[in-house]
Coordinates of C-alpha atoms and ligand atoms in Angstrom, one line a residue:
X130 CA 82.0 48.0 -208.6
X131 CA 85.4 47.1 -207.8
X132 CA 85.0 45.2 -204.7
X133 CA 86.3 41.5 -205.1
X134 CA 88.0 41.9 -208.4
X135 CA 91.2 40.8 -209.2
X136 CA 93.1 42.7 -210.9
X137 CA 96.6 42.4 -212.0
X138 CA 98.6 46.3 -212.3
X139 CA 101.1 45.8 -215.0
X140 CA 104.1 48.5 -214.2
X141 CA 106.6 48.8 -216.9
X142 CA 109.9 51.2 -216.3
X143 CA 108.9 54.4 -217.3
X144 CA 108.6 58.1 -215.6
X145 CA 104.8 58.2 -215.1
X146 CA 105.3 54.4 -212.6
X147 CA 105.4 56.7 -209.5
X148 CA 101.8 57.5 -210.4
X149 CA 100.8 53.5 -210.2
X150 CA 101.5 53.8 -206.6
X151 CA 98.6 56.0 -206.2
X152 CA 96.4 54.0 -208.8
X153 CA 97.1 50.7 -206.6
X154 CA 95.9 52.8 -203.6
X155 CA 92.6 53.3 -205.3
X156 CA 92.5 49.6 -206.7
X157 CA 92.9 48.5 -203.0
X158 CA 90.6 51.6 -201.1
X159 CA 87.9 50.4 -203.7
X160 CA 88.1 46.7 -202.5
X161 CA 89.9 45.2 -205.4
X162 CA 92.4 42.3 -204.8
X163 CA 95.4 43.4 -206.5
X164 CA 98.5 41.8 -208.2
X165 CA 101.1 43.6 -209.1
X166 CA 103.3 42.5 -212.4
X167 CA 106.2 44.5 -212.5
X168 CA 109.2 44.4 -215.7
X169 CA 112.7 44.5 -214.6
X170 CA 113.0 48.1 -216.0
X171 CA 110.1 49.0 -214.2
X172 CA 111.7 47.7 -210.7
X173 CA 114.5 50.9 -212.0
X174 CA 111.9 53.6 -211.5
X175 CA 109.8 52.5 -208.3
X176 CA 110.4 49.6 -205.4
X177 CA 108.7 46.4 -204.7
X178 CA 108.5 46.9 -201.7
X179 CA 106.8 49.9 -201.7
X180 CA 104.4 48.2 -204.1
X181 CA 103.9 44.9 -202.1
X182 CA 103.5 46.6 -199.1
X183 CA 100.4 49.0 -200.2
X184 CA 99.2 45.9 -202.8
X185 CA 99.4 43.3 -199.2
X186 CA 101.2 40.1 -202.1
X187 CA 104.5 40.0 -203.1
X188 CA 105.4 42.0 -206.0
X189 CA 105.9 39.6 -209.4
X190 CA 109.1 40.2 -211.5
X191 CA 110.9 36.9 -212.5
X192 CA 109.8 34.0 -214.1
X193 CA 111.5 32.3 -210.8
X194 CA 111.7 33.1 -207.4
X195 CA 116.3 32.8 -207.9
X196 CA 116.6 31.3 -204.4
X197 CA 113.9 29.0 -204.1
X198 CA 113.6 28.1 -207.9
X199 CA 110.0 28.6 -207.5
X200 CA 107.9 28.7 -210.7
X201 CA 106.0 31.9 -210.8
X202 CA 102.5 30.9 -213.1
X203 CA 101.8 33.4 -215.9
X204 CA 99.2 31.2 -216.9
X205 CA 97.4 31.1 -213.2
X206 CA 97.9 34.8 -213.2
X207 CA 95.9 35.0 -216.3
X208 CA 93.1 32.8 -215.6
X209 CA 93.2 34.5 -212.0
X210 CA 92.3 38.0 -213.2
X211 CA 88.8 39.7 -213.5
X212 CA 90.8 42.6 -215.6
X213 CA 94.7 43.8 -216.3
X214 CA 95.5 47.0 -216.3
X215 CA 99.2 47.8 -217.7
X216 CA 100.0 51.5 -216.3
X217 CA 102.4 52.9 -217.4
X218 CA 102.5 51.1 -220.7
X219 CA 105.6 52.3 -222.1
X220 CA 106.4 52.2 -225.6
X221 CA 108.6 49.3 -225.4
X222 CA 106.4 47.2 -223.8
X223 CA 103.4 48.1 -226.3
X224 CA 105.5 47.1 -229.1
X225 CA 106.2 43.7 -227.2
X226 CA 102.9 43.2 -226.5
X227 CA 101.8 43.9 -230.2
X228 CA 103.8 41.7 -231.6
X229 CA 104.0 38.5 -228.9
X230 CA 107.4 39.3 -227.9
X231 CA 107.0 37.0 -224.4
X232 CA 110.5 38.1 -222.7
X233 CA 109.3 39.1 -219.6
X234 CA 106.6 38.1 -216.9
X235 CA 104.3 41.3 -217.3
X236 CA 104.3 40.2 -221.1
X237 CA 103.7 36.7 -220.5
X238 CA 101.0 37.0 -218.1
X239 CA 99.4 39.7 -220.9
X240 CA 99.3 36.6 -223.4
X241 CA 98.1 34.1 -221.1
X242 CA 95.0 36.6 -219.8
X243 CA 91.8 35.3 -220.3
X244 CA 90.2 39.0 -218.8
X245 CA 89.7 42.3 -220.5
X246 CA 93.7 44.0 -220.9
X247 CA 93.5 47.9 -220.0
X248 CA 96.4 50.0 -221.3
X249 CA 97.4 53.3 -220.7
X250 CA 100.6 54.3 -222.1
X251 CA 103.0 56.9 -221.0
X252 CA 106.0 58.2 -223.0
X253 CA 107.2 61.5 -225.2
X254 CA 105.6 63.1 -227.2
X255 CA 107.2 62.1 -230.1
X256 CA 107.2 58.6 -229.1
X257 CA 104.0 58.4 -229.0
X258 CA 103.4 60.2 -232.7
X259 CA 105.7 57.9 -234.2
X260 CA 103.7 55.8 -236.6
X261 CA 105.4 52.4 -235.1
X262 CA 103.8 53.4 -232.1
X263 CA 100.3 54.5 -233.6
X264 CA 100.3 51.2 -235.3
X265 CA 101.0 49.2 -232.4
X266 CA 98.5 50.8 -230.4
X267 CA 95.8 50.1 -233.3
X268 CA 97.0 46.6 -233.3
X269 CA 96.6 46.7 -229.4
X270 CA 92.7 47.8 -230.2
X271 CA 92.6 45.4 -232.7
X272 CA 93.4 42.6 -230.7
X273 CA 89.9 43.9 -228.6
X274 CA 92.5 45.7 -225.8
X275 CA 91.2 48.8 -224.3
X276 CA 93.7 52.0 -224.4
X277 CA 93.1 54.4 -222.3
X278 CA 94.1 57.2 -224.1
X279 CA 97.0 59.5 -222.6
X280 CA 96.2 62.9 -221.5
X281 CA 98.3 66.2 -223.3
X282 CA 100.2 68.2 -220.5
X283 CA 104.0 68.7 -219.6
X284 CA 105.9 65.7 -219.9
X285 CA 109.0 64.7 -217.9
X286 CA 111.2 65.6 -220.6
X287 CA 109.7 69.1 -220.3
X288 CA 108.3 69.7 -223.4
X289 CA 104.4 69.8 -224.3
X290 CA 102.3 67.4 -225.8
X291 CA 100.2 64.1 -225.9
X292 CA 101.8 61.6 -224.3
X293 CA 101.3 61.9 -220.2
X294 CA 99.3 58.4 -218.4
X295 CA 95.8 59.2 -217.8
X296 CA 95.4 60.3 -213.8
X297 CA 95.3 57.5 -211.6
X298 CA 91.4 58.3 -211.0
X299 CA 90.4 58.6 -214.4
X300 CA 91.8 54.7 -215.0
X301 CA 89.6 53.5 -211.6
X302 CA 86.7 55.3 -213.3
X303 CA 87.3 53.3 -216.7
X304 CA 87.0 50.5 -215.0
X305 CA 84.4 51.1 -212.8
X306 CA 82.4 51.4 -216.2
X307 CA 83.8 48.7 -217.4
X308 CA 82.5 46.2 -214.8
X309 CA 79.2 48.4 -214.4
X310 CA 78.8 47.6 -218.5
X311 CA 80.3 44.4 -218.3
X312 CA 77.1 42.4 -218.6
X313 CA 74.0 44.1 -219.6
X314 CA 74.3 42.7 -222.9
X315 CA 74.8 39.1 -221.3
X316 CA 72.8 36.6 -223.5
X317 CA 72.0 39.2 -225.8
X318 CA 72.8 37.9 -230.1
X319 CA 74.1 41.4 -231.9
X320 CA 74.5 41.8 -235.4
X321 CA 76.7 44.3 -236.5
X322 CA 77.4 45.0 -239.9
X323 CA 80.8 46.8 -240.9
X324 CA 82.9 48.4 -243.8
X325 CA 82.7 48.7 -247.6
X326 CA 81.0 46.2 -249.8
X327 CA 83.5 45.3 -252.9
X328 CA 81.0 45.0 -256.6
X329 CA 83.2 43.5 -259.2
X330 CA 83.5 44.8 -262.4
X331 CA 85.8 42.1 -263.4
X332 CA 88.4 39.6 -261.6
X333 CA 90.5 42.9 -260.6
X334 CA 88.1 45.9 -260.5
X335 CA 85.7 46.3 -258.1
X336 CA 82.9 49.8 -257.1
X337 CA 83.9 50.5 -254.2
X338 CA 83.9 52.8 -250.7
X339 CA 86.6 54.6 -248.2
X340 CA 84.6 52.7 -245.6
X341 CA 87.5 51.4 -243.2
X342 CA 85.4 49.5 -240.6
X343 CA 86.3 51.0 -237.4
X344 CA 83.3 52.4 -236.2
X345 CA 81.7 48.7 -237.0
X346 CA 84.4 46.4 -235.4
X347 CA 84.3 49.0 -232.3
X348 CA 80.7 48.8 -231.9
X349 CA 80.8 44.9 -232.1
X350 CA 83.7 44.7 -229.3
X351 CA 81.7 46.8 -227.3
X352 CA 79.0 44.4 -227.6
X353 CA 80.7 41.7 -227.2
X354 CA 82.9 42.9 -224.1
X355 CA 79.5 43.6 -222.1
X356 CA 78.5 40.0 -222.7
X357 CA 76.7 40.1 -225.9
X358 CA 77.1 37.1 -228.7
X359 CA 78.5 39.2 -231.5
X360 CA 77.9 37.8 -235.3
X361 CA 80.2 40.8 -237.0
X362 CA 79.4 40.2 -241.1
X363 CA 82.3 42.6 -242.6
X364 CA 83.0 43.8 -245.7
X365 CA 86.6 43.8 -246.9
X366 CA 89.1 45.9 -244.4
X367 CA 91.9 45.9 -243.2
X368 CA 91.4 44.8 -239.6
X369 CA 90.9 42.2 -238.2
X370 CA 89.6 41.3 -234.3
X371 CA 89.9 38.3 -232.0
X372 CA 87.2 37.9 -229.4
X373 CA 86.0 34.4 -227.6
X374 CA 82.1 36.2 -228.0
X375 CA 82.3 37.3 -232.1
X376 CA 81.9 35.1 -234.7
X377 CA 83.5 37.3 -237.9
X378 CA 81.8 36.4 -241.1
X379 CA 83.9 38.0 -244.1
X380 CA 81.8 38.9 -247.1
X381 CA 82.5 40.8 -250.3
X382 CA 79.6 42.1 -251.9
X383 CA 76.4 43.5 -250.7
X384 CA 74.2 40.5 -251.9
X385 CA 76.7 38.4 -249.6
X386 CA 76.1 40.7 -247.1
X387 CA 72.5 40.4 -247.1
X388 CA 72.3 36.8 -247.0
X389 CA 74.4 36.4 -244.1
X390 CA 72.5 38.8 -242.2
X391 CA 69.0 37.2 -243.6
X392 CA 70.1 33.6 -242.3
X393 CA 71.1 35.2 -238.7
X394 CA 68.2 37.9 -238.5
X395 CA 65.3 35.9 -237.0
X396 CA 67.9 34.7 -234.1
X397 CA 68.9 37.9 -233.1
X398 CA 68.0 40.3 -230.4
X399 CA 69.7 43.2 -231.6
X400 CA 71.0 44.2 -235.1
X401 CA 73.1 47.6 -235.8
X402 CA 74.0 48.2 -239.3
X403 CA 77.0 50.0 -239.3
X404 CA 78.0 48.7 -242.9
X405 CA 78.5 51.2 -245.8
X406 CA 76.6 49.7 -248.4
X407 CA 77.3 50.3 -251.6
X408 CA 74.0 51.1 -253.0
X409 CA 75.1 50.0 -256.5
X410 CA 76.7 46.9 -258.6
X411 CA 77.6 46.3 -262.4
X412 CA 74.9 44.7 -264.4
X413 CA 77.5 42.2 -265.6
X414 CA 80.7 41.0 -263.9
X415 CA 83.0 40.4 -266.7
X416 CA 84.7 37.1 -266.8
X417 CA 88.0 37.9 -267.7
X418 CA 90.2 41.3 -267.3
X419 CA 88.3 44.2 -269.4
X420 CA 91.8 45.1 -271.5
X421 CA 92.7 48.4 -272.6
X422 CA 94.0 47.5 -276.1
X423 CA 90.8 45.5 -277.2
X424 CA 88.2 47.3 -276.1
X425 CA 86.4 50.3 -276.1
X426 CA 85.8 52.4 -273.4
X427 CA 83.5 50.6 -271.3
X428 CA 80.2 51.6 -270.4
X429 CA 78.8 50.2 -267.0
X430 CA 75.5 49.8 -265.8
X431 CA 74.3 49.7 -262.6
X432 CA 71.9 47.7 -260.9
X433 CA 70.2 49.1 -257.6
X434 CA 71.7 46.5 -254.4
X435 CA 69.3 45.2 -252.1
X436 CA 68.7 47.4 -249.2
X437 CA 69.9 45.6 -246.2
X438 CA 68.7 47.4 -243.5
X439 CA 65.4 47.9 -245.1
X440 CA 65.0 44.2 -245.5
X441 CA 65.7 43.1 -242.0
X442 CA 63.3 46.2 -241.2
X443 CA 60.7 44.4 -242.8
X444 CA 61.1 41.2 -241.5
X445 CA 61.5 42.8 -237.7
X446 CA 59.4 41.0 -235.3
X447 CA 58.4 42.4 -231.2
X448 CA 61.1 42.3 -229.2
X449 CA 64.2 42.5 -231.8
X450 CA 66.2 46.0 -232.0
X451 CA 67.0 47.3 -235.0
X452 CA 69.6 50.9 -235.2
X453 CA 70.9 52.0 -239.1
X454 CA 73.4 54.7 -239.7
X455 CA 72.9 57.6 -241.9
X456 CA 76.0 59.5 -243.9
X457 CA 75.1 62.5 -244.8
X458 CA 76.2 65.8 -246.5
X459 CA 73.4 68.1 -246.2
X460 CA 70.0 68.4 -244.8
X461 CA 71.5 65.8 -242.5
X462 CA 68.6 65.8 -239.7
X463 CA 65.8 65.3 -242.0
X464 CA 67.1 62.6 -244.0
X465 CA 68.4 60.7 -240.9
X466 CA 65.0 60.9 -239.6
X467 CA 63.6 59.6 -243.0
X468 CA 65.9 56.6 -243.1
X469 CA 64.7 56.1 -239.5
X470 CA 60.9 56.2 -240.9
X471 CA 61.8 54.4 -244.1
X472 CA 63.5 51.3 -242.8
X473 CA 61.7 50.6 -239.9
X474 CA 64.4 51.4 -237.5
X475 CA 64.6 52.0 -233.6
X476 CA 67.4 54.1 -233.6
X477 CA 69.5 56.2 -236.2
X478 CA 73.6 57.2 -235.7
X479 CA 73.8 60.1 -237.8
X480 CA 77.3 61.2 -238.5
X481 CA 77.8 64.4 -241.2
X482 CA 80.5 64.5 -243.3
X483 CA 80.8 68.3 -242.9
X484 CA 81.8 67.4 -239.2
X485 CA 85.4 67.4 -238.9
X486 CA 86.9 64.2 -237.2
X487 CA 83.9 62.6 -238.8
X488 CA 82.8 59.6 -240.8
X489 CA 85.0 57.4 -243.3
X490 CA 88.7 56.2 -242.2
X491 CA 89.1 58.5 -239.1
X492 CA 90.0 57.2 -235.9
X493 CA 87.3 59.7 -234.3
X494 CA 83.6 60.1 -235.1
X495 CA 80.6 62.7 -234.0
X496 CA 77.6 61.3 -233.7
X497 CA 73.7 62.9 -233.1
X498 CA 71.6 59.7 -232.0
X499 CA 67.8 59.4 -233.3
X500 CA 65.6 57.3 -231.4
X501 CA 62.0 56.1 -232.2
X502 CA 60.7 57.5 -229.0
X503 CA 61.5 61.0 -230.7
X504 CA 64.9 61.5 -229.0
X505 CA 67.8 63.6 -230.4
X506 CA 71.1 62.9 -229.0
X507 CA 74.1 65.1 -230.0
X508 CA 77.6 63.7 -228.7
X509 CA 81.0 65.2 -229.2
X510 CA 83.9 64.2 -231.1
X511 CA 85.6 61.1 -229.3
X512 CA 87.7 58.1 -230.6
X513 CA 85.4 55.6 -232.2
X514 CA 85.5 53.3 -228.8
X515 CA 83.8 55.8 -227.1
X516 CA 81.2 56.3 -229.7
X517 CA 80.3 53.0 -229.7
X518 CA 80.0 53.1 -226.1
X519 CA 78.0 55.8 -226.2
X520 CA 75.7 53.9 -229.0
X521 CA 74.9 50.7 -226.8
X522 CA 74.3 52.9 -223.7
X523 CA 71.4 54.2 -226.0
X524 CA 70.6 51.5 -227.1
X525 CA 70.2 50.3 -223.7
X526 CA 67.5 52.8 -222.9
X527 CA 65.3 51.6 -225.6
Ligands
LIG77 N1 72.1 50.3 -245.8 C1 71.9 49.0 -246.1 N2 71.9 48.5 -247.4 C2 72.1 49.4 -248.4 C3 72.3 50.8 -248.1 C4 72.3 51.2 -246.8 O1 71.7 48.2 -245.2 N3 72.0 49.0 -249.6 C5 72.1 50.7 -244.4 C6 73.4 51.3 -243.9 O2 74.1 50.2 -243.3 C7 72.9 52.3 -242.9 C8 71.6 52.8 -243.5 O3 71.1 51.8 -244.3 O4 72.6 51.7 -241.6 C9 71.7 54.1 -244.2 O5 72.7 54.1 -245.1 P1 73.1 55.3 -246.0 O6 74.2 55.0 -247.0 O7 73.2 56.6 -245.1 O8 71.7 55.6 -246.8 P2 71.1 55.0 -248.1 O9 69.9 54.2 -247.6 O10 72.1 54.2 -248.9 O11 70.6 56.3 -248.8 P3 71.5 57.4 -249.5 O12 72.7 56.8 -250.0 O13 70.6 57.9 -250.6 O14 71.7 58.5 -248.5

């Protein structure tokens, strides 16, 4: 899978770089071409020479070679690269590349990459819980990286805990999948719906759901990062994604998100509706703000929403996918296999709130997959990234 790919290793200076060394010996044993980036910190915990020698091209550091005043291109680097893979990603370094800080060649050639950025970071334990850190990472994912999330173990300050660089294997495996993925959704139009819908009561009130949209925005990076043309239609969250293969289409309210799926449907090969609907709006939208002092207690009355998934079932034609999600409580199977029935569907993601790590605002989900064919699929608990990997595989096998 590897053979022929160019792939830049970005070291940065912490502990876990003497394990690079070995990772690079995979990289090349599996026929990649390999670049090595390298921060001036990094250069503090393991040699270039060592590094140039094993990688067979001189180790890049400096924007400029000192003696020669040659240029070294960040830019050529990025456009160069089939994937970058930053290992160890210290916390330093995350934070820079979170936030654009370009003050170094390994960061610089991260901005300029055109090719799917890899991360696994290393530090303490404590550096790594510390919600600066959590919310870099996140913005890292956000940004459509891929984290490859540190193993928990001894770390070199002795103590225990989450925070040690995956094993140098384990990161050649992740992209091995990666480039076996990489294009089986090539030419492929997905739709993925994602997060709450907002129903106004008035200008400042709205019906509402604890829908965050991660499970949505991770399937349609997925998608889009094995060559599918993603059209994400989003509810309001707080996230927000930029990929060169989705188009993000910001709605509000259910009816919104109906018509943009409606005017997209008939083009698209596969839709997954990962939204969480809300199944309800206000009769009337008030005008103005309902006031405390000058009115009664208000009474609202609901209206039924359209159901979007249901719709699109209606309207599916041979050849175009169609996979729903199902929330559930109690009697979970059952009903997942009704929606599946109900609204037409191919495949049904059943998630069960009585699951912990499950459903609304975690970072993790667990998942039982429902197929048409009659297929039940139970899958662990895993990070939301994984899920949706796990959800286009299957759908895949449809
Ligand atoms: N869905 C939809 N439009 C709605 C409600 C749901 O498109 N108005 C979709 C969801 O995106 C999901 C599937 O239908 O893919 C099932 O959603 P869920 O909320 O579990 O079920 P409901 O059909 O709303 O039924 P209930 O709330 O009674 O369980």
């Amino acid at each position: 899978m590897l053979k022929g790919k160019h792939i830049i290793l970005g070291i940065s200076g912490g502990i876990a770089a003497y394990k690079s060394v070995v990772l690079l010996r995979l990289l090349i044993k599996a026929g990649a071409e390999v670049q090595v980036v390298i921060t001036p910190s990094g250069k503090e915990f393991i040699t270039p020479v060592t590094l140039s020698a094993l990688s067979g091209k001189p180790v890049v550091s400096e924007f400029f070679t000192a003696n020669t005043g040659e240029w070294h291109s960040h830019v050529d680097l990025g456009l160069w690269a089939d994937a970058m893979v930053i290992a160890p990603a210290t916390a330093n370094t995350i934070a820079k590349m979170a936030n654009g800080v370009a003050d170094n060649m390994l960061v610089t050639t991260y901005l300029s990459a055109k090719a799917p950025v890899f991360v696994a970071p290393a530090m303490d334990l404590d550096m790594m819980a510390h919600p600066s850190t959590v919310r870099n990472i996140e913005l890292l994912r956000s940004y459509g990286n891929h984290i490859i999330e540190p193993a928990s173990g001894e770390l070199a300050s002795h103590l225990v805990g989450k925070g040690r660089m995956e094993e140098p294997e384990n990161i050649v495996k992740a992209l091995e999948r990666f480039f076996a993925s990489k294009s089986d959704f090539a030419g492929k139009k997905v739709l993925v719906t994602a997060g709450p819908t907002y129903e106004k009561i008035d200008p400042v009130r709205f019906i509402g759901n604890y829908s965050s949209g991660k499970m949505g925005y991770a399937l349609a990076l997925e998608a889009a990062d094995r060559g599918g043309e993603v059209t994400l239609v989003s509810g309001p969250v707080n996230m927000n994604v930029s990929h060169p293969r989705i188009n993000l289409v910001k709605v509000e309210s259910a009816k919104e998100m109906l018509s943009a799926c409606e005017s997209i449907f008939t083009d698209t090969d596969i839709a997954i509706m990962c939204a969480a609907v809300a199944d309800y709006a206000p009769k009337h939208t008030a005008d103005r703000k309902i006031k405390r002092e000058t009115s009664d207690v208000p009474v609202i009355e609901l209206v039924k929403n359209p159901d979007i998934a249901k719709t699109l079932g209606q309207k599916k034609r041979d050849g175009q996918t169609l996979v729903g999600f199902a929330l559930e409580t109690d009697n979970e199977s059952v009903n997942a296999r009704g929606k599946l029935e109900s609204k037409n569907l191919d495949m049904i993601v059943l998630n069960s709130l009585r699951d912990k790590g499950a459903g609304f605002g975690t970072d993790t989900n667990k998942v039982t997959i429902y197929t048409r064919d009659g297929r039940e699929l139970p899958f662990g608990t895993k990070p939301k990234e994984d899920v949706a990997r796990d959800i286009i595989d299957t759908i895949m096998t449809l």
